[in-house]
Amino acid sequence: MDWVEPCTDLGRLSLNQMTTDQWRLEDAVAGCAAAGISHIGLWRHKVRETGIETAARLVKEAGLSVSSLCRGGMFPAATEQAFRENLDDNRRAIDECVTLGTDVLVLVCGPAADRNIARARRQVVDAIEALVPYAQNRGVKLGIEPLHPMFAADRSAVSTLAQANDIIDEVGAPNVGVIIDVYHVWWDPHVYREIRRARGRIFGYHVNDWIVPLPHILNGRGMMGDGVIQLRRIRAAVEDAGYAGPIEVEIFNEDLWRRTGEEVLALIKDRFRTHV
């Protein structure tokens, strides 16, 4: 697949809040409305700053839809009590999804609490299984986001799309699927096979780029078109696997955070049309 047409449908564009971290939630909502961006991906710490009821009202009044809420997960724990507390926090996150009007909770699954990564991966599965009934009753889908292996020590023991698909198969619940972020999966030689395997279970798609050299593993993601990722090819594969929902632009980048939010949104729209 050497040539893929770009996605020119700005109706699918969603602003992930971390791309404009300099903005509070109310600023991001107003900015999206002014820029004609109809979706927004929210983060729990940003929502807490504003208050969840206020956040839900602002989003609704602006006519936006919430593409997802991040983050749930962070499941592994060194003690049973801590593990139960992590489950309780995820139940609160599920409730927050309902209040905010989104049916997708992004799971950043968490690292080992005690250096035992195999145990951490087992705890991830056990936690998702425990949460499935509660999420189903609330109408919320649990999207496992595999993170690049460089985050295995501090953010997620789930490092590949294959691992995420294996968990989905093991849990066997219709409201458990994947979130595909190109920053985390582009390098994987099996990514297209695993995207096909995830057919019907893709709950979200995030775009950005991988800059060379990478300036910072967390806050060095690039704007689309500034790096090496085959963005259009991956998008086409995700669409072929049945996903037609919002495409979140999620870029942790300190340079973007020093610009005005309005500048960032204008750049996002231009790059979305030409590179996504």
PDB file of C-alpha atoms in Angstrom:
ATOM      1  CA  MET A   1       0.000   0.000   0.000  1.00  0.00           C
ATOM      2  CA  ASP A   2       2.286   2.755  -1.295  1.00  0.00           C
ATOM      3  CA  TRP A   3      -0.286   5.509  -1.753  1.00  0.00           C
ATOM      4  CA  VAL A   4      -3.242   6.298   0.462  1.00  0.00           C
ATOM      5  CA  GLU A   5      -5.420   9.374   0.118  1.00  0.00           C
ATOM      6  CA  PRO A   6      -5.355  11.651   3.170  1.00  0.00           C
ATOM      7  CA  CYS A   7      -8.376  11.931   5.432  1.00  0.00           C
ATOM      8  CA  THR A   8      -9.884  15.282   4.514  1.00  0.00           C
ATOM      9  CA  ASP A   9     -12.966  14.835   6.691  1.00  0.00           C
ATOM     10  CA  LEU A  10     -12.401  17.306   9.516  1.00  0.00           C
ATOM     11  CA  GLY A  11     -15.625  16.055  11.032  1.00  0.00           C
ATOM     12  CA  ARG A  12     -13.610  13.131  12.387  1.00  0.00           C
ATOM     13  CA  LEU A  13     -10.940  15.317  13.985  1.00  0.00           C
ATOM     14  CA  SER A  14     -10.784  15.244  17.774  1.00  0.00           C
ATOM     15  CA  LEU A  15      -8.534  17.326  20.003  1.00  0.00           C
ATOM     16  CA  ASN A  16      -6.969  15.303  22.773  1.00  0.00           C
ATOM     17  CA  GLN A  17      -6.591  17.729  25.674  1.00  0.00           C
ATOM     18  CA  MET A  18      -2.897  16.992  26.202  1.00  0.00           C
ATOM     19  CA  THR A  19      -2.100  18.511  22.813  1.00  0.00           C
ATOM     20  CA  THR A  20      -3.063  21.876  24.276  1.00  0.00           C
ATOM     21  CA  ASP A  21      -1.932  21.276  27.833  1.00  0.00           C
ATOM     22  CA  GLN A  22      -1.528  25.042  28.273  1.00  0.00           C
ATOM     23  CA  TRP A  23      -5.316  25.356  28.152  1.00  0.00           C
ATOM     24  CA  ARG A  24      -7.751  24.620  30.927  1.00  0.00           C
ATOM     25  CA  LEU A  25     -10.781  22.573  29.930  1.00  0.00           C
ATOM     26  CA  GLU A  26     -12.998  25.587  29.366  1.00  0.00           C
ATOM     27  CA  ASP A  27     -10.388  27.093  27.023  1.00  0.00           C
ATOM     28  CA  ALA A  28     -10.024  23.862  25.067  1.00  0.00           C
ATOM     29  CA  VAL A  29     -13.791  23.524  24.669  1.00  0.00           C
ATOM     30  CA  ALA A  30     -14.134  27.120  23.485  1.00  0.00           C
ATOM     31  CA  GLY A  31     -11.141  26.722  21.177  1.00  0.00           C
ATOM     32  CA  CYS A  32     -12.560  23.611  19.551  1.00  0.00           C
ATOM     33  CA  ALA A  33     -15.930  25.270  19.029  1.00  0.00           C
ATOM     34  CA  ALA A  34     -14.307  28.333  17.458  1.00  0.00           C
ATOM     35  CA  ALA A  35     -12.108  26.180  15.201  1.00  0.00           C
ATOM     36  CA  GLY A  36     -14.966  23.960  14.042  1.00  0.00           C
ATOM     37  CA  ILE A  37     -13.587  20.849  15.760  1.00  0.00           C
ATOM     38  CA  SER A  38     -16.528  18.782  16.918  1.00  0.00           C
ATOM     39  CA  HIS A  39     -14.843  16.185  19.176  1.00  0.00           C
ATOM     40  CA  ILE A  40     -12.618  16.395  22.223  1.00  0.00           C
ATOM     41  CA  GLY A  41     -10.736  13.744  24.194  1.00  0.00           C
ATOM     42  CA  LEU A  42     -10.733  14.581  27.896  1.00  0.00           C
ATOM     43  CA  TRP A  43      -8.268  13.818  30.676  1.00  0.00           C
ATOM     44  CA  ARG A  44      -9.413  13.198  34.219  1.00  0.00           C
ATOM     45  CA  HIS A  45      -6.982  15.619  35.881  1.00  0.00           C
ATOM     46  CA  LYS A  46      -8.135  18.393  33.550  1.00  0.00           C
ATOM     47  CA  VAL A  47     -11.759  17.579  34.298  1.00  0.00           C
ATOM     48  CA  ARG A  48     -11.065  17.674  38.039  1.00  0.00           C
ATOM     49  CA  GLU A  49      -9.617  21.182  37.727  1.00  0.00           C
ATOM     50  CA  THR A  50     -12.920  22.420  36.339  1.00  0.00           C
ATOM     51  CA  GLY A  51     -15.288  20.072  38.154  1.00  0.00           C
ATOM     52  CA  ILE A  52     -17.020  17.221  36.392  1.00  0.00           C
ATOM     53  CA  GLU A  53     -20.519  18.684  36.332  1.00  0.00           C
ATOM     54  CA  THR A  54     -19.211  21.996  35.006  1.00  0.00           C
ATOM     55  CA  ALA A  55     -17.076  20.176  32.449  1.00  0.00           C
ATOM     56  CA  ALA A  56     -20.041  18.157  31.221  1.00  0.00           C
ATOM     57  CA  ARG A  57     -22.138  21.307  30.920  1.00  0.00           C
ATOM     58  CA  LEU A  58     -19.453  23.228  29.013  1.00  0.00           C
ATOM     59  CA  VAL A  59     -18.958  20.410  26.518  1.00  0.00           C
ATOM     60  CA  LYS A  60     -22.683  20.041  25.956  1.00  0.00           C
ATOM     61  CA  GLU A  61     -23.280  23.775  25.555  1.00  0.00           C
ATOM     62  CA  ALA A  62     -20.457  23.989  23.007  1.00  0.00           C
ATOM     63  CA  GLY A  63     -22.050  21.202  20.943  1.00  0.00           C
ATOM     64  CA  LEU A  64     -18.992  18.946  21.248  1.00  0.00           C
ATOM     65  CA  SER A  65     -18.884  15.196  21.663  1.00  0.00           C
ATOM     66  CA  VAL A  66     -16.374  13.553  23.984  1.00  0.00           C
ATOM     67  CA  SER A  67     -14.431  10.946  22.008  1.00  0.00           C
ATOM     68  CA  SER A  68     -12.863   9.374  25.110  1.00  0.00           C
ATOM     69  CA  LEU A  69     -11.836   9.872  28.710  1.00  0.00           C
ATOM     70  CA  CYS A  70      -8.252   9.199  29.809  1.00  0.00           C
ATOM     71  CA  ARG A  71      -7.066   7.632  31.864  1.00  0.00           C
ATOM     72  CA  GLY A  72      -8.297   4.526  33.522  1.00  0.00           C
ATOM     73  CA  GLY A  73      -6.049   1.574  34.240  1.00  0.00           C
ATOM     74  CA  MET A  74      -2.909   1.739  36.400  1.00  0.00           C
ATOM     75  CA  PHE A  75      -4.021  -1.620  37.789  1.00  0.00           C
ATOM     76  CA  PRO A  76      -0.960  -3.480  39.168  1.00  0.00           C
ATOM     77  CA  ALA A  77      -0.351  -3.173  42.899  1.00  0.00           C
ATOM     78  CA  ALA A  78       1.943  -4.687  45.512  1.00  0.00           C
ATOM     79  CA  THR A  79      -0.906  -5.490  47.918  1.00  0.00           C
ATOM     80  CA  GLU A  80      -4.466  -6.733  47.598  1.00  0.00           C
ATOM     81  CA  GLN A  81      -5.751  -3.603  49.320  1.00  0.00           C
ATOM     82  CA  ALA A  82      -3.970  -1.352  46.829  1.00  0.00           C
ATOM     83  CA  PHE A  83      -5.268  -3.473  43.954  1.00  0.00           C
ATOM     84  CA  ARG A  84      -8.851  -3.068  45.216  1.00  0.00           C
ATOM     85  CA  GLU A  85      -8.296   0.688  45.528  1.00  0.00           C
ATOM     86  CA  ASN A  86      -7.147   0.803  41.908  1.00  0.00           C
ATOM     87  CA  LEU A  87     -10.319  -1.003  40.876  1.00  0.00           C
ATOM     88  CA  ASP A  88     -12.405   1.497  42.833  1.00  0.00           C
ATOM     89  CA  ASP A  89     -10.682   4.385  41.050  1.00  0.00           C
ATOM     90  CA  ASN A  90     -11.519   2.804  37.710  1.00  0.00           C
ATOM     91  CA  ARG A  91     -15.158   2.454  38.709  1.00  0.00           C
ATOM     92  CA  ARG A  92     -15.120   6.179  39.441  1.00  0.00           C
ATOM     93  CA  ALA A  93     -13.611   6.762  36.005  1.00  0.00           C
ATOM     94  CA  ILE A  94     -16.419   4.732  34.437  1.00  0.00           C
ATOM     95  CA  ASP A  95     -18.962   6.891  36.264  1.00  0.00           C
ATOM     96  CA  GLU A  96     -17.156   9.999  35.002  1.00  0.00           C
ATOM     97  CA  CYS A  97     -17.498   8.719  31.440  1.00  0.00           C
ATOM     98  CA  VAL A  98     -21.252   8.548  31.898  1.00  0.00           C
ATOM     99  CA  THR A  99     -21.438  12.071  33.312  1.00  0.00           C
ATOM    100  CA  LEU A 100     -19.281  13.472  30.503  1.00  0.00           C
ATOM    101  CA  GLY A 101     -21.221  11.691  27.784  1.00  0.00           C
ATOM    102  CA  THR A 102     -18.561   9.349  26.413  1.00  0.00           C
ATOM    103  CA  ASP A 103     -18.701   5.573  26.168  1.00  0.00           C
ATOM    104  CA  VAL A 104     -14.906   5.052  25.912  1.00  0.00           C
ATOM    105  CA  LEU A 105     -12.517   4.836  28.854  1.00  0.00           C
ATOM    106  CA  VAL A 106      -8.863   4.658  27.787  1.00  0.00           C
ATOM    107  CA  LEU A 107      -6.887   2.169  29.861  1.00  0.00           C
ATOM    108  CA  VAL A 108      -3.203   2.896  30.434  1.00  0.00           C
ATOM    109  CA  CYS A 109      -2.732  -0.403  32.187  1.00  0.00           C
ATOM    110  CA  GLY A 110       0.152   0.383  34.550  1.00  0.00           C
ATOM    111  CA  PRO A 111       3.632  -0.985  35.335  1.00  0.00           C
ATOM    112  CA  ALA A 112       4.751  -3.655  37.758  1.00  0.00           C
ATOM    113  CA  ALA A 113       4.531  -2.518  41.349  1.00  0.00           C
ATOM    114  CA  ASP A 114       7.241  -4.935  42.511  1.00  0.00           C
ATOM    115  CA  ARG A 115       9.466  -5.605  39.459  1.00  0.00           C
ATOM    116  CA  ASN A 116       7.425  -8.719  38.626  1.00  0.00           C
ATOM    117  CA  ILE A 117       6.149  -7.768  35.178  1.00  0.00           C
ATOM    118  CA  ALA A 118       4.528 -11.167  34.600  1.00  0.00           C
ATOM    119  CA  ARG A 119       2.472 -10.690  37.766  1.00  0.00           C
ATOM    120  CA  ALA A 120       1.598  -7.162  36.652  1.00  0.00           C
ATOM    121  CA  ARG A 121       0.269  -8.478  33.346  1.00  0.00           C
ATOM    122  CA  ARG A 122      -1.845 -11.035  35.188  1.00  0.00           C
ATOM    123  CA  GLN A 123      -3.230  -8.278  37.408  1.00  0.00           C
ATOM    124  CA  VAL A 124      -4.177  -6.263  34.314  1.00  0.00           C
ATOM    125  CA  VAL A 125      -6.274  -9.149  33.016  1.00  0.00           C
ATOM    126  CA  ASP A 126      -7.833  -9.796  36.427  1.00  0.00           C
ATOM    127  CA  ALA A 127      -8.685  -6.122  36.825  1.00  0.00           C
ATOM    128  CA  ILE A 128     -10.336  -5.796  33.430  1.00  0.00           C
ATOM    129  CA  GLU A 129     -12.353  -8.956  34.059  1.00  0.00           C
ATOM    130  CA  ALA A 130     -13.496  -7.502  37.385  1.00  0.00           C
ATOM    131  CA  LEU A 131     -14.539  -4.213  35.785  1.00  0.00           C
ATOM    132  CA  VAL A 132     -16.398  -5.628  32.779  1.00  0.00           C
ATOM    133  CA  PRO A 133     -19.826  -6.070  34.441  1.00  0.00           C
ATOM    134  CA  TYR A 134     -19.783  -2.607  36.011  1.00  0.00           C
ATOM    135  CA  ALA A 135     -18.743  -0.991  32.738  1.00  0.00           C
ATOM    136  CA  GLN A 136     -21.371  -2.951  30.787  1.00  0.00           C
ATOM    137  CA  ASN A 137     -24.092  -1.814  33.164  1.00  0.00           C
ATOM    138  CA  ARG A 138     -22.994   1.780  32.680  1.00  0.00           C
ATOM    139  CA  GLY A 139     -22.713   1.486  28.895  1.00  0.00           C
ATOM    140  CA  VAL A 140     -18.960   2.106  28.878  1.00  0.00           C
ATOM    141  CA  LYS A 141     -16.319   0.417  26.718  1.00  0.00           C
ATOM    142  CA  LEU A 142     -12.860  -0.334  28.085  1.00  0.00           C
ATOM    143  CA  GLY A 143     -10.148   0.469  25.549  1.00  0.00           C
ATOM    144  CA  ILE A 144      -6.729  -1.065  26.221  1.00  0.00           C
ATOM    145  CA  GLU A 145      -4.008   1.219  24.904  1.00  0.00           C
ATOM    146  CA  PRO A 146      -0.716  -0.617  24.424  1.00  0.00           C
ATOM    147  CA  LEU A 147       2.244   1.678  25.054  1.00  0.00           C
ATOM    148  CA  HIS A 148       5.650   1.613  23.413  1.00  0.00           C
ATOM    149  CA  PRO A 149       8.022  -0.785  25.250  1.00  0.00           C
ATOM    150  CA  MET A 150      10.072   2.150  26.570  1.00  0.00           C
ATOM    151  CA  PHE A 151       7.133   2.809  28.926  1.00  0.00           C
ATOM    152  CA  ALA A 152       6.994  -0.730  30.332  1.00  0.00           C
ATOM    153  CA  ALA A 153       8.833   0.262  33.499  1.00  0.00           C
ATOM    154  CA  ASP A 154       6.677   3.210  34.511  1.00  0.00           C
ATOM    155  CA  ARG A 155       3.401   3.308  32.580  1.00  0.00           C
ATOM    156  CA  SER A 156       2.235   0.025  31.092  1.00  0.00           C
ATOM    157  CA  ALA A 157       3.152  -3.637  31.107  1.00  0.00           C
ATOM    158  CA  VAL A 158       1.071  -3.958  27.931  1.00  0.00           C
ATOM    159  CA  SER A 159       3.517  -3.022  25.181  1.00  0.00           C
ATOM    160  CA  THR A 160       2.147  -4.410  21.925  1.00  0.00           C
ATOM    161  CA  LEU A 161      -1.109  -4.596  20.086  1.00  0.00           C
ATOM    162  CA  ALA A 162      -0.750  -8.389  20.132  1.00  0.00           C
ATOM    163  CA  GLN A 163      -0.726  -8.347  23.942  1.00  0.00           C
ATOM    164  CA  ALA A 164      -3.830  -6.180  23.979  1.00  0.00           C
ATOM    165  CA  ASN A 165      -5.586  -8.494  21.523  1.00  0.00           C
ATOM    166  CA  ASP A 166      -4.625 -11.495  23.657  1.00  0.00           C
ATOM    167  CA  ILE A 167      -6.197  -9.855  26.697  1.00  0.00           C
ATOM    168  CA  ILE A 168      -9.366  -9.123  24.736  1.00  0.00           C
ATOM    169  CA  ASP A 169      -9.559 -12.749  23.656  1.00  0.00           C
ATOM    170  CA  GLU A 170      -9.012 -13.984  27.202  1.00  0.00           C
ATOM    171  CA  VAL A 171     -11.592 -11.656  28.746  1.00  0.00           C
ATOM    172  CA  GLY A 172     -14.100 -12.304  25.962  1.00  0.00           C
ATOM    173  CA  ALA A 173     -16.374  -9.337  26.651  1.00  0.00           C
ATOM    174  CA  PRO A 174     -17.883  -7.167  23.897  1.00  0.00           C
ATOM    175  CA  ASN A 175     -17.088  -3.944  25.745  1.00  0.00           C
ATOM    176  CA  VAL A 176     -13.334  -4.616  25.890  1.00  0.00           C
ATOM    177  CA  GLY A 177     -11.271  -3.452  22.923  1.00  0.00           C
ATOM    178  CA  VAL A 178      -8.190  -1.482  21.932  1.00  0.00           C
ATOM    179  CA  ILE A 179      -7.073   2.089  21.526  1.00  0.00           C
ATOM    180  CA  ILE A 180      -4.496   2.369  18.745  1.00  0.00           C
ATOM    181  CA  ASP A 181      -1.993   5.219  19.086  1.00  0.00           C
ATOM    182  CA  VAL A 182       0.495   5.401  16.221  1.00  0.00           C
ATOM    183  CA  TYR A 183       3.290   6.635  18.521  1.00  0.00           C
ATOM    184  CA  HIS A 184       3.160   3.356  20.400  1.00  0.00           C
ATOM    185  CA  VAL A 185       2.632   0.829  17.603  1.00  0.00           C
ATOM    186  CA  TRP A 186       4.168   2.140  14.356  1.00  0.00           C
ATOM    187  CA  TRP A 187       7.470   0.288  14.881  1.00  0.00           C
ATOM    188  CA  ASP A 188       5.881  -3.144  15.393  1.00  0.00           C
ATOM    189  CA  PRO A 189       6.565  -5.550  12.473  1.00  0.00           C
ATOM    190  CA  HIS A 190       3.220  -7.245  13.225  1.00  0.00           C
ATOM    191  CA  VAL A 191       1.139  -4.084  13.532  1.00  0.00           C
ATOM    192  CA  TYR A 192      -0.949  -4.581  10.396  1.00  0.00           C
ATOM    193  CA  ARG A 193      -1.675  -8.191  11.237  1.00  0.00           C
ATOM    194  CA  GLU A 194      -2.777  -7.149  14.732  1.00  0.00           C
ATOM    195  CA  ILE A 195      -4.895  -4.287  13.425  1.00  0.00           C
ATOM    196  CA  ARG A 196      -6.730  -6.815  11.253  1.00  0.00           C
ATOM    197  CA  ARG A 197      -7.075  -9.080  14.270  1.00  0.00           C
ATOM    198  CA  ALA A 198      -8.676  -6.221  16.216  1.00  0.00           C
ATOM    199  CA  ARG A 199     -11.490  -5.849  13.668  1.00  0.00           C
ATOM    200  CA  GLY A 200     -14.661  -4.706  15.386  1.00  0.00           C
ATOM    201  CA  ARG A 201     -12.792  -4.101  18.645  1.00  0.00           C
ATOM    202  CA  ILE A 202     -11.063  -0.790  17.888  1.00  0.00           C
ATOM    203  CA  PHE A 203     -12.549   1.822  20.204  1.00  0.00           C
ATOM    204  CA  GLY A 204     -10.228   4.725  19.408  1.00  0.00           C
ATOM    205  CA  TYR A 205      -7.444   5.919  17.115  1.00  0.00           C
ATOM    206  CA  HIS A 206      -4.778   8.492  18.062  1.00  0.00           C
ATOM    207  CA  VAL A 207      -2.329  10.260  15.743  1.00  0.00           C
ATOM    208  CA  ASN A 208       0.920  12.203  16.140  1.00  0.00           C
ATOM    209  CA  ASP A 209       4.419  11.478  14.788  1.00  0.00           C
ATOM    210  CA  TRP A 210       7.829  10.098  15.778  1.00  0.00           C
ATOM    211  CA  ILE A 211      10.573  12.705  15.442  1.00  0.00           C
ATOM    212  CA  VAL A 212      14.183  11.751  14.709  1.00  0.00           C
ATOM    213  CA  PRO A 213      16.061  12.231  16.939  1.00  0.00           C
ATOM    214  CA  LEU A 214      13.396  11.823  19.604  1.00  0.00           C
ATOM    215  CA  PRO A 215      13.740  14.858  21.898  1.00  0.00           C
ATOM    216  CA  HIS A 216      11.951  13.319  24.909  1.00  0.00           C
ATOM    217  CA  ILE A 217      10.329   9.917  25.320  1.00  0.00           C
ATOM    218  CA  LEU A 218       7.159  11.332  26.885  1.00  0.00           C
ATOM    219  CA  ASN A 219       6.950  14.963  25.826  1.00  0.00           C
ATOM    220  CA  GLY A 220       8.647  14.702  22.452  1.00  0.00           C
ATOM    221  CA  ARG A 221       5.892  13.495  20.167  1.00  0.00           C
ATOM    222  CA  GLY A 222       5.776  15.244  16.833  1.00  0.00           C
ATOM    223  CA  MET A 223       3.118  16.999  14.840  1.00  0.00           C
ATOM    224  CA  MET A 224       1.807  14.854  12.004  1.00  0.00           C
ATOM    225  CA  GLY A 225       4.178  15.078   9.060  1.00  0.00           C
ATOM    226  CA  ASP A 226       7.257  15.979  11.111  1.00  0.00           C
ATOM    227  CA  GLY A 227       8.397  12.398  11.642  1.00  0.00           C
ATOM    228  CA  VAL A 228       8.723   8.929  10.167  1.00  0.00           C
ATOM    229  CA  ILE A 229       5.340   7.254  10.782  1.00  0.00           C
ATOM    230  CA  GLN A 230       3.321   6.036   7.778  1.00  0.00           C
ATOM    231  CA  LEU A 231       0.226   7.777   9.068  1.00  0.00           C
ATOM    232  CA  ARG A 232      -2.043   7.296   6.080  1.00  0.00           C
ATOM    233  CA  ARG A 233      -1.207   3.614   5.738  1.00  0.00           C
ATOM    234  CA  ILE A 234      -1.982   2.911   9.388  1.00  0.00           C
ATOM    235  CA  ARG A 235      -5.186   4.948   9.206  1.00  0.00           C
ATOM    236  CA  ALA A 236      -6.304   2.994   6.147  1.00  0.00           C
ATOM    237  CA  ALA A 237      -5.612  -0.288   7.960  1.00  0.00           C
ATOM    238  CA  VAL A 238      -7.601   0.863  10.987  1.00  0.00           C
ATOM    239  CA  GLU A 239     -10.500   1.849   8.743  1.00  0.00           C
ATOM    240  CA  ASP A 240     -10.312  -1.466   6.871  1.00  0.00           C
ATOM    241  CA  ALA A 241     -10.656  -3.103  10.295  1.00  0.00           C
ATOM    242  CA  GLY A 242     -13.988  -1.325  10.736  1.00  0.00           C
ATOM    243  CA  TYR A 243     -13.128   1.811  12.683  1.00  0.00           C
ATOM    244  CA  ALA A 244     -14.841   4.961  11.418  1.00  0.00           C
ATOM    245  CA  GLY A 245     -14.937   7.044  14.596  1.00  0.00           C
ATOM    246  CA  PRO A 246     -13.127  10.167  15.743  1.00  0.00           C
ATOM    247  CA  ILE A 247      -9.384  10.468  15.174  1.00  0.00           C
ATOM    248  CA  GLU A 248      -7.759  12.037  18.224  1.00  0.00           C
ATOM    249  CA  VAL A 249      -4.672  14.195  17.808  1.00  0.00           C
ATOM    250  CA  GLU A 250      -2.704  13.456  20.968  1.00  0.00           C
ATOM    251  CA  ILE A 251       0.688  15.174  21.090  1.00  0.00           C
ATOM    252  CA  PHE A 252       2.723  15.567  24.255  1.00  0.00           C
ATOM    253  CA  ASN A 253       5.161  18.265  23.146  1.00  0.00           C
ATOM    254  CA  GLU A 254       6.616  21.113  25.177  1.00  0.00           C
ATOM    255  CA  ASP A 255       7.130  23.296  22.113  1.00  0.00           C
ATOM    256  CA  LEU A 256       3.414  23.107  21.307  1.00  0.00           C
ATOM    257  CA  TRP A 257       2.589  23.938  24.908  1.00  0.00           C
ATOM    258  CA  ARG A 258       4.550  27.206  24.584  1.00  0.00           C
ATOM    259  CA  ARG A 259       2.425  28.342  21.639  1.00  0.00           C
ATOM    260  CA  THR A 260      -1.084  29.702  21.807  1.00  0.00           C
ATOM    261  CA  GLY A 261      -3.813  27.116  21.665  1.00  0.00           C
ATOM    262  CA  GLU A 262      -5.280  28.815  18.625  1.00  0.00           C
ATOM    263  CA  GLU A 263      -1.998  28.411  16.743  1.00  0.00           C
ATOM    264  CA  VAL A 264      -1.851  24.745  17.649  1.00  0.00           C
ATOM    265  CA  LEU A 265      -5.407  24.068  16.457  1.00  0.00           C
ATOM    266  CA  ALA A 266      -4.751  25.799  13.135  1.00  0.00           C
ATOM    267  CA  LEU A 267      -1.640  23.672  12.629  1.00  0.00           C
ATOM    268  CA  ILE A 268      -3.494  20.499  13.598  1.00  0.00           C
ATOM    269  CA  LYS A 269      -6.204  21.136  11.017  1.00  0.00           C
ATOM    270  CA  ASP A 270      -3.659  21.756   8.260  1.00  0.00           C
ATOM    271  CA  ARG A 271      -1.598  18.680   9.070  1.00  0.00           C
ATOM    272  CA  PHE A 272      -4.693  16.511   9.525  1.00  0.00           C
ATOM    273  CA  ARG A 273      -5.810  17.320   5.985  1.00  0.00           C
ATOM    274  CA  THR A 274      -2.433  16.646   4.426  1.00  0.00           C
ATOM    275  CA  HIS A 275      -0.871  13.853   6.482  1.00  0.00           C
ATOM    276  CA  VAL A 276      -3.595  11.835   8.233  1.00  0.00           C
TER     277      VAL A 276
END
